[in-house]
Amino acid sequence: MARTACGPEEEQASWWSSAPGAEAVFAGEMLVALTFLVALPGSGDSYGQSGGGAGVLFGFAIAAGVSVPVLLGLGFLHAVVFTRPALALARRTGRGAAAAAWLLSASAASALVAWCAGAPYGSALAWIAGTGVPPLLVAHLALRTGTRPGAVVARTSVATPVLVLVALATVSGMSDAGAFDTYEPPSPERAAYVGEWRGEGNEVIRLYEDGGAAVERVKASGFGGNGASCTGSGTWTARAEEQRYGLRAGVDIEVRSCPRWGKTWEVSGTAARPDLFQWIGDRDTGDLRILRRTGSVETTHPHG
């Protein structure tokens, strides 16, 4: 940073104009980061949820609009701690390096808070210091060129939506190119399903080699089940993935004594440790139930 003059006008500058655009730049950074956070495909299992589409983009647009005032408030706090003291120190000492020194020192202290919360110190320091650079550079450039604060905010307000669109296009293109390590559910052989599967609330399903099945205290998830549980015997069959209906590989379990029984269970987890899951209600708003394999069972059903 070049040395800046310290004239009467600068001494009497308002609190806002002492670091023009710093709040808006920080808010823009956070909005772009939020865009990546929402748009990047997750590496974990979504359990068949849509995880995208117009509904998600619409929800993101609403959330972004609501978050702007919050982000501007955070931007003001960020400027108070980082940008304004850095610029004030640079003006007082006449050395631009003083601003960089303040930013690095404040970032190091802030990273300690993140480290105490369990975050890696090096990564926290890099992120905090990195997000502090653009507001400082923009504010310094505006002061050096004499750009009005309102003009800086206006330009930032135009640039931020453009950057958000670029971020969305970048993520979409990289996703189409297969650049992300997204989750792929396993497709087990039939023998991998044979065994005992348990869920929360002492739910138990036992699948036998001969095709028999026994269920205990498993909630009925079919239409009109009303939370009733099912205990009884039946049969099961392995099912391959059905892309036409958006179903993964899994098992279909028939239990005639439970009229509201939802027979379809899909596979999740990994090939080495598969799980079975089922939704009660809509996939995006319902309750997810997961059964984990806990042991083996007899070769044939003990009652049949």
Tab-separated table of C-alpha atoms in Angstrom, residues 186-188 192 197 268-275 293:
chain	number	residue	atom	x	y	z
A	186	PRO	CA	-23.749	-49.919	-2.951
A	187	SER	CA	-25.489	-52.712	-4.870
A	188	PRO	CA	-25.059	-55.754	-2.603
A	192	ALA	CA	-25.358	-59.529	1.919
A	197	TRP	CA	-31.061	-55.462	11.067
A	268	SER	CA	-27.285	-47.091	1.872
A	269	GLY	CA	-23.927	-47.144	3.637
A	270	THR	CA	-21.031	-48.870	1.914
A	271	ALA	CA	-20.451	-52.187	0.205
A	272	ALA	CA	-18.613	-53.426	3.285
A	273	ARG	CA	-21.225	-52.129	5.743
A	274	PRO	CA	-24.574	-51.651	4.001
A	275	ASP	CA	-27.612	-50.169	5.760
A	293	ARG	CA	-26.939	-54.912	10.328
